[in-house]
PDB file of C-alpha atoms in Angstrom:
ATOM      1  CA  UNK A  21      11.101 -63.662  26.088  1.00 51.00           C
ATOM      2  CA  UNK A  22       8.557 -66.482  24.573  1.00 52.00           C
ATOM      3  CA  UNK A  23       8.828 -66.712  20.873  1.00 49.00           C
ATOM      4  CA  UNK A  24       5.127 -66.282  21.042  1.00 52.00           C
ATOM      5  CA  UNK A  25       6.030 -62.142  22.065  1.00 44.00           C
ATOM      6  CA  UNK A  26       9.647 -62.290  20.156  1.00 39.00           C
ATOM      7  CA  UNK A  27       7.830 -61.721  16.666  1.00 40.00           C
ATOM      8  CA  UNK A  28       5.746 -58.835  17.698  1.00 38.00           C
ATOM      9  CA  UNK A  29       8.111 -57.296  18.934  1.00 40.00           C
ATOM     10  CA  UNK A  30      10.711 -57.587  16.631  1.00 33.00           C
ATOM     11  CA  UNK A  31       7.832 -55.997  13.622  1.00 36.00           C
ATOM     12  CA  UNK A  32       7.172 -53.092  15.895  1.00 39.00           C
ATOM     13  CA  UNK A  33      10.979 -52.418  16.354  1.00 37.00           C
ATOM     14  CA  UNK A  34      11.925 -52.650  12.424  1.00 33.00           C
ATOM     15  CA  UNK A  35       9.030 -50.519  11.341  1.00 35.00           C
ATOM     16  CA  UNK A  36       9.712 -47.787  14.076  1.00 37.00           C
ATOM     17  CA  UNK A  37      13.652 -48.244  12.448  1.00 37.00           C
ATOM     18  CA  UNK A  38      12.216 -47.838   8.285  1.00 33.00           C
ATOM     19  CA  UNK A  39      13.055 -44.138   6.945  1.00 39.00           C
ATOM     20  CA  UNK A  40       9.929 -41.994   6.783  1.00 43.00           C
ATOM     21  CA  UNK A  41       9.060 -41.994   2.487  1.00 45.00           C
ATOM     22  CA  UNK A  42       5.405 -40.278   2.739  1.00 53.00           C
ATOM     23  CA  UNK A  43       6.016 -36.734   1.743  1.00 68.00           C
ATOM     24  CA  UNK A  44       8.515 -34.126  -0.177  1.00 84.00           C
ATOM     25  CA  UNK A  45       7.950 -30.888  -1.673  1.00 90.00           C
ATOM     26  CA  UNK A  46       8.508 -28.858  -4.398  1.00 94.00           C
ATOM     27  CA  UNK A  47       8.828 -24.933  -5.213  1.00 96.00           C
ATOM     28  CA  UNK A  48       9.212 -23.481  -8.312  1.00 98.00           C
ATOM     29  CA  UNK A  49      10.432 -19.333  -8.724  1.00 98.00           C
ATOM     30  CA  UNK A  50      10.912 -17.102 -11.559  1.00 98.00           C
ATOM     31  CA  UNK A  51      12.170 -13.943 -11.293  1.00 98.00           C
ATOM     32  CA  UNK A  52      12.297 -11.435 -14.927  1.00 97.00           C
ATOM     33  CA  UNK A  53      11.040  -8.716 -16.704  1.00 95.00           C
ATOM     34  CA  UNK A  54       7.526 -10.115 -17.859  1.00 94.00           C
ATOM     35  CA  UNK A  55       6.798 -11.772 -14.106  1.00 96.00           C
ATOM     36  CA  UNK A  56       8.280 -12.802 -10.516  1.00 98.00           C
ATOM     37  CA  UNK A  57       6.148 -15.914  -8.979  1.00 98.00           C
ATOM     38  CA  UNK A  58       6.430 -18.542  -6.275  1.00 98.00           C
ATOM     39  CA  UNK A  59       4.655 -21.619  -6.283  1.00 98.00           C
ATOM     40  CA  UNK A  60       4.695 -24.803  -4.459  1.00 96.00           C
ATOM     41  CA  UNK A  61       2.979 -27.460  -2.773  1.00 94.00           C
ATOM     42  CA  UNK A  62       4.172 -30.472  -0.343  1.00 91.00           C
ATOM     43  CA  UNK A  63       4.365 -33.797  -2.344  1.00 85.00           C
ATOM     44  CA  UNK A  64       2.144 -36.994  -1.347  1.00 71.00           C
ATOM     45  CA  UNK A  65       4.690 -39.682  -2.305  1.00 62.00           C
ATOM     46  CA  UNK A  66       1.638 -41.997  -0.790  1.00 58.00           C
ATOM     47  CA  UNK A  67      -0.845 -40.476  -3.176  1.00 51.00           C
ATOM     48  CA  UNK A  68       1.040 -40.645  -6.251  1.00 57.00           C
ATOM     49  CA  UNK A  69       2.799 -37.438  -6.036  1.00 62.00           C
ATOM     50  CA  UNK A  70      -0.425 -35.445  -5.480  1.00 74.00           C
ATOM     51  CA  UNK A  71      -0.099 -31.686  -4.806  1.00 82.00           C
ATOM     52  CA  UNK A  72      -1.332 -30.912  -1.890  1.00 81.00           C
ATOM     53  CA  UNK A  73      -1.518 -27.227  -0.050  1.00 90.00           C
ATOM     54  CA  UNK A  74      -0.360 -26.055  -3.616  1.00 95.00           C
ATOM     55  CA  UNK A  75      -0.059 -22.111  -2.836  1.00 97.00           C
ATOM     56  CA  UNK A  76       1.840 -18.933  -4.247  1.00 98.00           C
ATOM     57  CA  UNK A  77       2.206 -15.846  -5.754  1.00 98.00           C
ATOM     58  CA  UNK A  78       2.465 -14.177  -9.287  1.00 98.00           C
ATOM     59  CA  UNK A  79       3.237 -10.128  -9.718  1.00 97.00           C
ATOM     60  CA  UNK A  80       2.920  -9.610 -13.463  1.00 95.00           C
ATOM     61  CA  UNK A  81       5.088  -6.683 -14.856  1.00 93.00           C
ATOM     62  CA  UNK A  82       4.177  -4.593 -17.509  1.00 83.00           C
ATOM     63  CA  UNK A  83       2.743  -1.299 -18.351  1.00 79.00           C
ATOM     64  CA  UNK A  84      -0.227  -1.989 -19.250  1.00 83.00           C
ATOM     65  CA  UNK A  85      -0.813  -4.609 -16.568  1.00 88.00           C
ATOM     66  CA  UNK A  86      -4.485  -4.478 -14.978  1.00 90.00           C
ATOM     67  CA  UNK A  87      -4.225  -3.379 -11.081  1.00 91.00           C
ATOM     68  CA  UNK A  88      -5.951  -6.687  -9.752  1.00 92.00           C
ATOM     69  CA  UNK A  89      -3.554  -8.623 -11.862  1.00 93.00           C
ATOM     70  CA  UNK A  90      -0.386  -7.251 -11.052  1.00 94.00           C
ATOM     71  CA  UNK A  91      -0.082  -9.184  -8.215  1.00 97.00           C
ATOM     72  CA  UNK A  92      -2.119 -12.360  -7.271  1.00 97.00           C
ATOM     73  CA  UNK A  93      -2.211 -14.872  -4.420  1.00 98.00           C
ATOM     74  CA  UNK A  94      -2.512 -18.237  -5.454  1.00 98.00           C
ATOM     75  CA  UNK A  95      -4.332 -21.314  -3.521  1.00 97.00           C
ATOM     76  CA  UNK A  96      -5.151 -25.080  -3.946  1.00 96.00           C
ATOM     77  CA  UNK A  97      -8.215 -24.156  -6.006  1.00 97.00           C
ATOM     78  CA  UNK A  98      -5.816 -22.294  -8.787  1.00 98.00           C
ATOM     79  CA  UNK A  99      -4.312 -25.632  -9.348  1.00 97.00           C
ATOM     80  CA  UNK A 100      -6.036 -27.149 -12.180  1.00 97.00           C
ATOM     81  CA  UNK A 101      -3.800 -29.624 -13.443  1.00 95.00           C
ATOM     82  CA  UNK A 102       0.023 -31.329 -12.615  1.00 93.00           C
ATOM     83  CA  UNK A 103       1.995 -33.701 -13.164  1.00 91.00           C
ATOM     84  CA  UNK A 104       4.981 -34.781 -11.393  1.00 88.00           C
ATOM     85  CA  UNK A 105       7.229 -38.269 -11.598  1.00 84.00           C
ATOM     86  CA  UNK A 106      11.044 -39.194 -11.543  1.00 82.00           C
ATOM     87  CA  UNK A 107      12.043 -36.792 -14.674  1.00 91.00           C
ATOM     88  CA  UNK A 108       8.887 -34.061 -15.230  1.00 93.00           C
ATOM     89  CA  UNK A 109       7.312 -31.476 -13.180  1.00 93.00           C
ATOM     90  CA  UNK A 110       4.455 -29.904 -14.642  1.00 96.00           C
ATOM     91  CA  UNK A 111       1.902 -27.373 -13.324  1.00 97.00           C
ATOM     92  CA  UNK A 112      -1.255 -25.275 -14.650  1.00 98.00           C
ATOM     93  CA  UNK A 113      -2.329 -22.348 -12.708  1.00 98.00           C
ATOM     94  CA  UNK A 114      -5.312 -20.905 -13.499  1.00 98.00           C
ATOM     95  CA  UNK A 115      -6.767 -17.358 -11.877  1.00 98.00           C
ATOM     96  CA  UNK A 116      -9.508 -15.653 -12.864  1.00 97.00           C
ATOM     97  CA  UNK A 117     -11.108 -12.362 -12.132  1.00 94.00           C
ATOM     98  CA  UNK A 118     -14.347 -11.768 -10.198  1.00 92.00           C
ATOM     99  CA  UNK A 119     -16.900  -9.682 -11.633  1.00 89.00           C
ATOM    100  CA  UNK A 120     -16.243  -7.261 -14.702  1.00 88.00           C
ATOM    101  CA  UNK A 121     -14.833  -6.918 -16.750  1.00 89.00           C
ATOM    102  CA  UNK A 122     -13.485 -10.650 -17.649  1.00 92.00           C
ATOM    103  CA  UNK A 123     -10.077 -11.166 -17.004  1.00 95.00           C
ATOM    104  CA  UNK A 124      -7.645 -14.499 -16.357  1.00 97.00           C
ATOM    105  CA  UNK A 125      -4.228 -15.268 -15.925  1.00 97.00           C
ATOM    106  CA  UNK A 126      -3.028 -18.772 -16.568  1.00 98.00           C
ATOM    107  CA  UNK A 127       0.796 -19.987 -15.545  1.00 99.00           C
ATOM    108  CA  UNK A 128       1.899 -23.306 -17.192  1.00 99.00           C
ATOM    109  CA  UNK A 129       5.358 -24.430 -15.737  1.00 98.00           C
ATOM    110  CA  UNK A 130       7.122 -27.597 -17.496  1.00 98.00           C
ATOM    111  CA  UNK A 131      10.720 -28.121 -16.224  1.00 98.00           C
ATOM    112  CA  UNK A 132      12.435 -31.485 -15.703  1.00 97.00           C
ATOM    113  CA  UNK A 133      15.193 -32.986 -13.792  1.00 95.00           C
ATOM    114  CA  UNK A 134      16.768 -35.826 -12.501  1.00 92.00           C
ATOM    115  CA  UNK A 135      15.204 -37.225  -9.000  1.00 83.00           C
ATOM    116  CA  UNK A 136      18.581 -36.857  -7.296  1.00 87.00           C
ATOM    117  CA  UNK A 137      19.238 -33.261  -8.351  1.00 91.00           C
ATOM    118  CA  UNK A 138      17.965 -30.679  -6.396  1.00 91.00           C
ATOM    119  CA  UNK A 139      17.105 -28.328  -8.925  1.00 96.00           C
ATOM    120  CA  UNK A 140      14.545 -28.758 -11.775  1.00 97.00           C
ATOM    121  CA  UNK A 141      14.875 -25.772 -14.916  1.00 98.00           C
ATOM    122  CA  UNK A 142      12.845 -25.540 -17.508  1.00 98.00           C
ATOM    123  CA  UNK A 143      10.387 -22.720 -18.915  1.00 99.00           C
ATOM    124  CA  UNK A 144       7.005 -21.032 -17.907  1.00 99.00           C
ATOM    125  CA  UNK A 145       4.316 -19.336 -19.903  1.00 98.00           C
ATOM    126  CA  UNK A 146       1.986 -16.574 -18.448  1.00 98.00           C
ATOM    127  CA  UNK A 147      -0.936 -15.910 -20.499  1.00 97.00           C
ATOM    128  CA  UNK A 148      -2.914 -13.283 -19.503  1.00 96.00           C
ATOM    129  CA  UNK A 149      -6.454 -12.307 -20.781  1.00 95.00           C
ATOM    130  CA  UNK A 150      -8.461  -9.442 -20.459  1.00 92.00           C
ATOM    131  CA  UNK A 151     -11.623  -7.200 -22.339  1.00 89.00           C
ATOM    132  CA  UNK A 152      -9.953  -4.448 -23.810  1.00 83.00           C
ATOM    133  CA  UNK A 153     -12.654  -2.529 -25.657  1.00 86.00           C
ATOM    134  CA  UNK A 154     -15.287  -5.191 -25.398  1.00 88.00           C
ATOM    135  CA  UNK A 155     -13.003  -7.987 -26.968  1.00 91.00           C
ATOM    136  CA  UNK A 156     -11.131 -10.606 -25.011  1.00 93.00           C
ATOM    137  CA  UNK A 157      -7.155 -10.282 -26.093  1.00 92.00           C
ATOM    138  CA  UNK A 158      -4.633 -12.428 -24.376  1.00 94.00           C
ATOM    139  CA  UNK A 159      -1.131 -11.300 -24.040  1.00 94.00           C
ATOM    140  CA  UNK A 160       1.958 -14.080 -23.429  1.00 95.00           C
ATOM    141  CA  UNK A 161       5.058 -14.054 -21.402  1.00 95.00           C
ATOM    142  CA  UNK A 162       7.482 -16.765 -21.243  1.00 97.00           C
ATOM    143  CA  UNK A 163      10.738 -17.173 -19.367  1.00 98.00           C
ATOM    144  CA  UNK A 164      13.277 -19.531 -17.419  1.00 98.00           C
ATOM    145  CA  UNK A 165      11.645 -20.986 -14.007  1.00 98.00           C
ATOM    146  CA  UNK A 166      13.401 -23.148 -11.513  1.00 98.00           C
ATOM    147  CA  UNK A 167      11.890 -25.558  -9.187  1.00 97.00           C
ATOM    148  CA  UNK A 168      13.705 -27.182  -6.225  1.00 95.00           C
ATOM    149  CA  UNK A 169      12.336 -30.812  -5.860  1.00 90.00           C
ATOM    150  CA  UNK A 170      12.174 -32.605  -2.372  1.00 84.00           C
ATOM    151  CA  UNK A 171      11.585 -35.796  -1.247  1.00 66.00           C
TER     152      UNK A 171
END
């Protein structure tokens, strides 16, 4: 082989031969007496660590938990905000009713880790806001959440 076609194909044989660094995941459950969700999204590692197809699913428990809110499928639109790097995961989840009476549920999730541990722990809070007699209350719940980090 001419060196002219040597270096060509040498770069097309190392790149085929790097590891494959462009995505990961992460999904984060909770499982208690005020709430059981799953949430999660595959991880641009190319885009900063972008969530991307964020989905999930929150049942809120209680007794005096509004029918539409006790349990709630989430998509990429709930996502408002996250941040994710070597030590922090952080989501905000944010759901709200359609038509009346005004209602939202918000899920904040903060845990942080080490980037070679598989497991993330840390705490969530669930606020959830209704009209109760024609004024908005909001009601909190807080507990442990763990979130299994990929990639």
């Amino acid at each position: 082989m001419t060196p002219r076609l040597l270096a060509p194909a040498l770069f097309a044989c190392l790149s085929l031969a790097s590891p494959a660094l462009a995505s990961g995941g992460v999904s984060c459950t909770a499982d208690d007496r005020g709430a059981k969700f799953s949430i999660g999204s595959p991880v641009g590692r190319s885009t900063g660590g972008a969530l991307y197809q964020f989905a999930g699913e929150i049942e809120v428990r209680g007794p005096a938990v509004a029918a539409d809110f006790r349990k709630i499928t989430l998509a990429a639109s709930h996502l408002t905000q996250s941040w994710f790097d070597a030590r922090d995961l952080k989501m905000h989840v944010h759901f709200e009713r359609e038509g009346e009476p005004h209602g939202t549920v918000d899920l904040t999730v903060e845990v942080r880790g080490r980037a070679e541990a598989p497991t993330w722990r840390g705490r969530y809070t669930l606020s959830i806001g209704e009209v109760v007699d024609g004024e908005f209350r909001t009601r909190r719940v807080t507990g442990g959440v763990a979130c299994s980090v990929e990639g």
